[in-house]
């Protein structure tokens, strides 16, 4: 389903070059729950962003569902991402001027407005957010913000969920909740790739990939 | 969704929106106030230069110019009907056309200039306030110096060359030969001098539209006049004529010079504000792209905001520009204050031009923002 082929990513600054990903090869099947594990700066986020089609690699290819996503024109790639990939960011990235419902509705490809509303209501109930439907991000706890971000990633019913340190800013209780939601998504044949430097989700995963200095290394 | 996002973001970042609107408001207010007062400014210039005197004099061709310049008027006469011929010639632009008859006479032991003034003729249906004195039959206006020396007062009855006149007005001191002039109705002067139907000068305020200072208006005028009144010669007071034209050209040039700077400054201002807004919203742009919004949709988001800002700025600018013109205009243009009126067509123009202007100013920062990789903007903290 996801095929990462010899992917390299080089960041060039004014003073030096940083190799974030160095010839990464990876294959993830549909319905797999994969954890990318590694210390900070190992290239986990870069790999996730590259798989999501948001960060063009310096070399190599990313093939998702038989589509070489960086060979697609920008418009098609954006549309592909909206239809197939949900992304949960460590920093939530909620728009401060929209309430919880509006932030979730921001996701594209959620269907007709009525369908969208009922899906959002269901999701909010499932994520215990119904009491926070009209609250702005500044009025929510960190855990609630992450659940809103999770709801936004799930509302368009993607096949793949990419989560970048989704529990990084949460306490244990909230972190466990988030992992639970990821597990639920996975149990409904969703594919999950989660980047983390902790051990919180290891018991639920099919596979753990270790990343160090931009290379996949044995665990 | 786009409109909702724009509306909510405007409410959230009010200061940014207010500053952007202020830039457009300032530009529109300047345009509106300039155009609202431009008619008054033009008329005021005409009036001020007009008060310097007539700039065109048409005299009989047989005039001895040495005598003319010594006396200040021609010693020859021409038929009064010349003035009608002059008005019938359509290709000639003029204003405030007046027939005069002047003659130096000795009155009560003093040398005075007796001047008969005909009614002013205007070329079009446009009503203009007369430039010369409007004198009723049987009355005279007496120059300051004569009145002082002869101890004359208003409403005195005086006899000139056998005809009795009432002094309608004693003129204030002018510092010119007006101080030794007695003005009367043209026909009265023709009668007392016993030369009915004769005049010795046609005076006109000519409105030339010069395109450059190299062109000689006098030659053009002479060529034109030779076709209608071949028995006359034309003298132009170049100083006044050119002063009027230069003043008008100067105002036009000044406006053409200053406006691009104002427009450029406002465009930079709007561009900078949009840039600040975009910098502030970089993660938002990255997020929207991550969520599947196309660059076109994101551009539309910012353009809608810029256009909203342009529309609001146009309305505010029109109101402020018009209000400033109506309040302060009459203090600047005292004579032509009545011509300062709200120009509602300017509102329509502002509503078209300001949003386009705001959108163009915002385009470059938007283009820079939306072409960046979404991941790069999202990772920026």
Coordinates of C-alpha atoms in Angstrom, one line a residue, chain B:
Chain B
X1 CA -16.2 27.9 4.0
X2 CA -13.8 30.4 2.4
X3 CA -16.0 33.4 3.3
X4 CA -16.6 32.1 6.8
X5 CA -12.8 31.7 7.3
X6 CA -12.2 35.3 6.0
X7 CA -14.9 36.7 8.2
X8 CA -13.7 34.9 11.3
X9 CA -10.1 35.7 10.7
X10 CA -10.9 39.4 10.2
X11 CA -12.7 39.4 13.6
X12 CA -9.8 37.6 15.2
X13 CA -7.0 39.8 13.8
X14 CA -8.9 43.1 13.8
X15 CA -5.8 45.4 14.0
X16 CA -4.3 43.9 10.8
X17 CA -7.6 44.5 9.0
X18 CA -8.0 48.0 10.4
X19 CA -4.4 49.0 9.3
X20 CA -5.0 47.6 5.8
X21 CA -8.3 49.4 5.5
X22 CA -6.7 52.6 6.7
X23 CA -4.2 52.4 3.8
X24 CA -6.9 52.1 1.2
X25 CA -9.0 54.7 3.0
X26 CA -6.2 57.2 2.9
X27 CA -5.5 56.7 -0.8
X28 CA -9.2 56.9 -1.7
X29 CA -9.8 59.9 0.6
X30 CA -7.0 61.8 -1.1
X31 CA -8.4 61.0 -4.6
X32 CA -11.9 61.9 -3.6
X33 CA -10.9 65.2 -1.8
X34 CA -8.7 66.2 -4.7
X35 CA -11.4 65.6 -7.3
X36 CA -14.2 67.0 -5.2
X37 CA -12.3 70.3 -4.8
X38 CA -10.7 70.3 -8.3
X39 CA -13.6 72.2 -9.9
X40 CA -13.5 74.8 -7.2
X41 CA -9.7 75.0 -7.5
X42 CA -9.9 75.4 -11.3
X43 CA -12.6 78.1 -11.0
X44 CA -10.7 79.8 -8.2
X45 CA -7.6 80.0 -10.3
X46 CA -9.6 81.5 -13.2
X47 CA -11.2 84.0 -10.9
X48 CA -8.0 85.1 -9.2
X49 CA -6.2 85.5 -12.5
X50 CA -9.3 87.1 -14.1
X51 CA -9.2 89.8 -11.5
X52 CA -5.8 90.8 -12.8
X53 CA -7.6 92.2 -15.9
X54 CA -8.6 91.3 -19.4
X55 CA -6.0 89.4 -21.3
X56 CA -7.2 90.1 -24.8
X57 CA -7.8 93.5 -26.5
X58 CA -9.1 94.0 -30.0
X59 CA -8.6 97.4 -31.4
X60 CA -9.1 99.1 -34.8
X61 CA -6.4 98.1 -37.2
X62 CA -5.6 101.8 -38.1
X63 CA -4.6 102.4 -34.5
X64 CA -1.3 104.2 -34.0
X65 CA 0.4 101.9 -31.6
X66 CA 2.7 104.5 -30.2
X67 CA -0.3 106.6 -29.2
X68 CA -2.1 103.6 -28.0
X69 CA 0.5 102.6 -25.5
X70 CA 1.0 106.3 -24.4
X71 CA -2.7 106.8 -23.9
X72 CA -3.7 103.3 -22.9
X73 CA -6.4 103.1 -25.5
X74 CA -6.9 103.5 -29.2
X75 CA -7.7 106.9 -30.7
X76 CA -9.6 105.2 -33.6
X77 CA -13.0 103.7 -33.5
X78 CA -14.7 100.8 -35.1
X79 CA -18.4 99.7 -35.4
X80 CA -20.0 98.2 -32.3
X81 CA -21.4 95.4 -34.4
X82 CA -17.9 93.9 -34.6
X83 CA -18.6 92.3 -31.2
X84 CA -21.5 90.4 -32.7
X85 CA -19.4 89.2 -35.6
X86 CA -16.8 88.0 -33.0
X87 CA -19.3 86.0 -31.1
X88 CA -20.6 84.3 -34.2
X89 CA -17.2 82.8 -35.0
X90 CA -17.5 79.4 -33.4
X91 CA -13.8 78.3 -33.5
X92 CA -12.7 81.0 -31.2
X93 CA -12.7 80.5 -27.5
X94 CA -13.3 83.4 -25.3
X95 CA -15.1 84.6 -22.1
X96 CA -16.3 87.9 -20.7
X97 CA -16.5 89.8 -24.0
X98 CA -17.0 93.5 -23.6
X99 CA -17.2 96.5 -25.9
X100 CA -15.6 99.7 -24.7
X101 CA -15.3 103.3 -25.8
X102 CA -12.7 105.4 -24.0
X103 CA -11.8 109.0 -24.5
X104 CA -9.8 111.5 -22.6
X105 CA -11.8 114.6 -21.7
X106 CA -11.4 117.6 -19.6
X107 CA -14.0 117.8 -16.9
X108 CA -14.2 120.4 -14.2
X109 CA -10.6 121.4 -15.0
X110 CA -9.3 117.9 -14.7
X111 CA -8.1 115.4 -17.4
X112 CA -10.2 112.3 -17.0
X113 CA -10.8 109.1 -19.0
X114 CA -14.4 108.7 -19.9
X115 CA -15.1 105.0 -20.4
X116 CA -18.3 103.5 -21.8
X117 CA -18.8 99.9 -21.0
X118 CA -21.2 97.6 -22.8
X119 CA -22.8 94.6 -21.3
X120 CA -20.6 91.5 -21.1
X121 CA -21.3 88.8 -23.6
X122 CA -20.7 85.2 -22.8
X123 CA -20.1 82.6 -25.5
X124 CA -22.4 79.8 -24.1
X125 CA -25.4 79.3 -22.0
X126 CA -23.2 79.1 -19.0
X127 CA -23.9 82.0 -16.7
X128 CA -20.8 83.7 -15.4
X129 CA -20.6 86.6 -13.0
X130 CA -19.5 89.7 -15.0
X131 CA -15.9 90.6 -14.8
X132 CA -16.3 94.3 -15.6
X133 CA -18.6 96.8 -13.9
X134 CA -22.3 96.6 -14.7
X135 CA -23.5 100.1 -15.1
X136 CA -27.1 101.2 -15.5
X137 CA -28.0 103.9 -18.0
X138 CA -27.8 107.5 -16.6
X139 CA -25.4 106.5 -13.8
X140 CA -21.6 106.6 -13.5
X141 CA -18.9 105.1 -11.4
X142 CA -16.2 107.6 -10.5
X143 CA -12.5 106.9 -9.9
X144 CA -11.1 107.4 -6.5
X145 CA -8.7 110.2 -7.3
X146 CA -11.3 112.4 -9.2
X147 CA -13.8 111.9 -6.4
X148 CA -11.3 112.9 -3.8
X149 CA -10.0 116.0 -5.7
X150 CA -13.5 117.2 -6.7
X151 CA -15.1 116.1 -3.5
X152 CA -17.8 114.0 -5.2
X153 CA -20.1 111.6 -3.3
X154 CA -22.3 108.8 -4.2
X155 CA -25.8 109.9 -5.3
X156 CA -24.5 113.3 -6.4
X157 CA -25.9 114.6 -9.7
X158 CA -23.2 115.7 -12.1
X159 CA -23.2 116.9 -15.7
X160 CA -20.7 115.5 -18.2
X161 CA -20.6 117.0 -21.7
X162 CA -24.1 118.3 -21.3
X163 CA -25.8 115.2 -19.9
X164 CA -26.7 114.7 -16.2
X165 CA -25.6 111.5 -14.5
X166 CA -26.1 110.2 -11.0
X167 CA -22.9 108.9 -9.2
X168 CA -23.8 105.3 -8.4
X169 CA -20.5 104.5 -6.9
X170 CA -17.1 105.9 -5.9
X171 CA -14.5 103.3 -6.7
X172 CA -11.9 102.4 -4.1
X173 CA -8.3 103.3 -4.8
X174 CA -6.8 101.0 -7.4
X175 CA -3.3 102.4 -8.0
X176 CA -3.9 102.5 -11.7
X177 CA -5.5 104.9 -14.3
X178 CA -8.9 103.6 -13.0
X179 CA -8.4 106.3 -10.3
X180 CA -8.9 109.0 -12.9
X181 CA -11.6 107.2 -14.9
X182 CA -15.3 107.8 -15.1
X183 CA -17.3 104.7 -16.1
X184 CA -20.6 105.0 -17.7
X185 CA -23.0 102.9 -19.8
X186 CA -21.6 102.5 -23.3
X187 CA -24.6 104.1 -25.1
X188 CA -24.5 107.1 -22.8
X189 CA -20.8 107.7 -23.6
X190 CA -21.5 107.2 -27.3
X191 CA -24.2 109.8 -27.1
X192 CA -22.3 112.4 -25.2
X193 CA -19.3 112.0 -27.5
X194 CA -21.6 112.0 -30.4
X195 CA -20.3 108.8 -32.0
X196 CA -23.3 106.5 -31.7
X197 CA -22.6 102.8 -32.6
X198 CA -18.8 103.2 -32.3
X199 CA -16.4 101.6 -29.9
X200 CA -12.6 101.6 -29.7
X201 CA -11.9 98.3 -28.1
X202 CA -13.3 94.9 -27.5
X203 CA -11.9 93.2 -24.4
X204 CA -12.0 89.5 -23.8
X205 CA -10.8 87.0 -21.3
X206 CA -9.4 84.3 -23.5
X207 CA -9.2 80.7 -22.3
X208 CA -6.5 79.0 -24.1
X209 CA -5.5 75.4 -23.7
X210 CA -1.8 75.4 -24.3
X211 CA 0.0 72.1 -24.6
X212 CA 3.5 73.6 -24.3
X213 CA 5.1 76.9 -23.7
X214 CA 6.7 76.8 -27.1
X215 CA 3.4 77.5 -28.9
X216 CA 2.7 81.2 -29.5
X217 CA -0.9 81.9 -28.7
X218 CA -0.9 85.4 -30.1
X219 CA -0.1 84.2 -33.6
X220 CA -2.8 81.6 -33.5
X221 CA -5.2 84.2 -32.3
X222 CA -4.3 86.7 -34.9
X223 CA -4.7 84.0 -37.6
X224 CA -8.1 83.1 -36.3
X225 CA -9.2 86.7 -35.9
X226 CA -8.1 87.8 -39.3
X227 CA -10.8 85.5 -40.8
X228 CA -13.6 87.3 -38.8
X229 CA -12.5 90.8 -38.2
X230 CA -9.8 91.7 -40.8
X231 CA -10.0 95.4 -39.9
X232 CA -8.8 94.8 -36.4
X233 CA -5.7 93.9 -34.5
X234 CA -5.4 91.8 -31.4
X235 CA -3.2 92.5 -28.5
X236 CA -2.7 89.9 -25.9
X237 CA -1.5 90.4 -22.3
X238 CA 0.8 87.4 -22.3
X239 CA 1.7 87.7 -18.7
X240 CA -1.9 87.2 -17.5
X241 CA -2.7 84.6 -20.2
X242 CA 0.4 82.6 -19.5
X243 CA 0.0 82.9 -15.8
X244 CA -3.4 81.4 -16.0
X245 CA -2.3 78.5 -18.2
X246 CA 0.8 77.9 -16.1
X247 CA -1.2 77.8 -12.9
X248 CA -3.6 75.3 -14.4
X249 CA -0.8 73.2 -15.9
X250 CA 1.1 73.4 -12.6
X251 CA -1.8 72.0 -10.7
X252 CA -2.3 69.2 -13.1
X253 CA 1.4 68.3 -13.1
X254 CA 1.5 68.5 -9.3
X255 CA -1.3 66.1 -9.0
X256 CA 0.2 63.8 -11.6
X257 CA 3.5 63.9 -9.7
X258 CA 2.1 63.4 -6.2
X259 CA -0.5 60.8 -6.8
X260 CA 1.8 58.0 -8.0
X261 CA 3.8 58.4 -4.8
X262 CA 0.7 58.2 -2.7
X263 CA -0.6 55.2 -4.6
X264 CA 2.8 53.5 -4.4
X265 CA 3.1 54.2 -0.6
X266 CA -0.4 52.8 -0.1
X267 CA 0.4 49.7 -2.2
X268 CA 3.6 49.1 -0.2
X269 CA 1.6 49.6 3.0
X270 CA -1.0 47.1 2.0
X271 CA 1.6 44.7 0.7
X272 CA 3.5 44.9 4.0
X273 CA 0.3 44.4 6.0
X274 CA -0.6 41.4 3.9
X275 CA 3.0 40.1 4.3
X276 CA 2.8 40.5 8.1
X277 CA -0.6 38.7 8.0
X278 CA 0.8 35.9 5.9
X279 CA 3.8 35.5 8.1
X280 CA 1.5 35.3 11.1
X281 CA -0.6 32.7 9.3
X282 CA 2.1 30.6 7.7
X283 CA 1.2 27.6 9.7
X284 CA -2.4 28.1 8.8
X285 CA -1.5 28.1 5.1
X286 CA 0.6 25.0 5.7
X287 CA -2.3 23.4 7.5
X288 CA -4.9 24.3 4.9
X289 CA -2.6 22.8 2.2
X290 CA -2.1 19.7 4.4
X291 CA -5.9 19.4 4.7
X292 CA -6.3 19.4 0.9
X293 CA -6.9 23.1 0.0
X294 CA -5.4 24.0 -3.3
X295 CA -3.2 27.0 -3.8
X296 CA -6.0 28.6 -5.7
X297 CA -8.4 28.3 -2.7
X298 CA -5.8 29.6 -0.3
X299 CA -5.0 32.5 -2.6
X300 CA -8.8 33.2 -2.8
X301 CA -8.8 33.3 1.0
X302 CA -6.3 36.1 1.1
X303 CA -7.6 37.9 -2.0
X304 CA -11.2 37.9 -0.6
X305 CA -9.8 39.5 2.5
X306 CA -7.9 42.1 0.4
X307 CA -11.0 42.8 -1.7
X308 CA -13.2 43.2 1.4
X309 CA -10.6 45.6 2.8
X310 CA -10.6 47.5 -0.5
X311 CA -14.4 47.8 -0.6
X312 CA -14.5 49.0 3.0
X313 CA -11.6 51.3 2.4
X314 CA -13.4 52.7 -0.7
X315 CA -16.5 53.5 1.3
X316 CA -14.7 55.0 4.3
X317 CA -12.3 56.9 2.0
X318 CA -15.2 58.4 0.0
X319 CA -17.0 59.5 3.2
X320 CA -13.8 61.0 4.7
X321 CA -12.6 62.6 1.5
X322 CA -16.0 64.1 0.8
X323 CA -16.4 65.3 4.4
X324 CA -12.9 66.9 4.4
X325 CA -13.6 68.6 1.1
X326 CA -17.0 69.9 2.3
X327 CA -15.7 71.1 5.6
X328 CA -12.3 72.5 4.7
X329 CA -12.7 73.2 1.0
X330 CA -14.8 76.4 1.4
X331 CA -12.1 77.8 3.6
X332 CA -9.5 77.3 0.9
X333 CA -11.6 78.2 -2.1
X334 CA -13.6 81.1 -0.7
X335 CA -14.8 82.5 -4.0
X336 CA -15.9 79.2 -5.6
X337 CA -17.0 77.3 -2.4
X338 CA -20.5 76.7 -3.9
X339 CA -19.0 74.4 -6.5
X340 CA -17.7 71.9 -3.9
X341 CA -20.3 69.2 -3.9
X342 CA -20.2 65.4 -3.2
X343 CA -19.2 63.5 -6.4
X344 CA -21.2 60.3 -6.2
X345 CA -19.6 59.0 -9.4
X346 CA -16.3 59.0 -7.4
X347 CA -17.8 56.4 -5.0
X348 CA -18.5 54.2 -7.9
X349 CA -15.0 54.6 -9.2
X350 CA -13.5 54.0 -5.7
X351 CA -15.6 50.8 -5.3
X352 CA -14.2 49.5 -8.6
X353 CA -10.6 50.7 -8.3
X354 CA -9.8 50.2 -4.5
X355 CA -10.6 46.5 -4.4
X356 CA -8.5 45.9 -7.6
X357 CA -5.7 48.0 -6.1
X358 CA -5.8 46.1 -2.8
X359 CA -5.9 42.8 -4.6
X360 CA -2.9 43.7 -6.8
X361 CA -1.0 45.0 -3.7
X362 CA -1.6 41.7 -1.9
X363 CA -0.9 39.4 -4.8
X364 CA 2.9 39.2 -4.5
X365 CA 3.0 38.2 -0.8
X366 CA 0.2 35.7 -1.4
X367 CA 2.0 34.2 -4.4
X368 CA 5.2 33.8 -2.2
X369 CA 3.2 32.2 0.6
X370 CA 1.2 29.6 -1.3
X371 CA 4.1 28.3 -3.4
X372 CA 6.0 27.2 -0.3
X373 CA 6.0 23.5 0.7
X374 CA 3.3 23.1 3.4
X375 CA 5.5 21.0 5.6
X376 CA 8.1 23.8 5.8
X377 CA 5.5 26.3 7.0
X378 CA 4.0 23.8 9.4
X379 CA 7.3 23.0 11.0
X380 CA 8.1 26.7 11.6
X381 CA 7.4 27.6 15.2

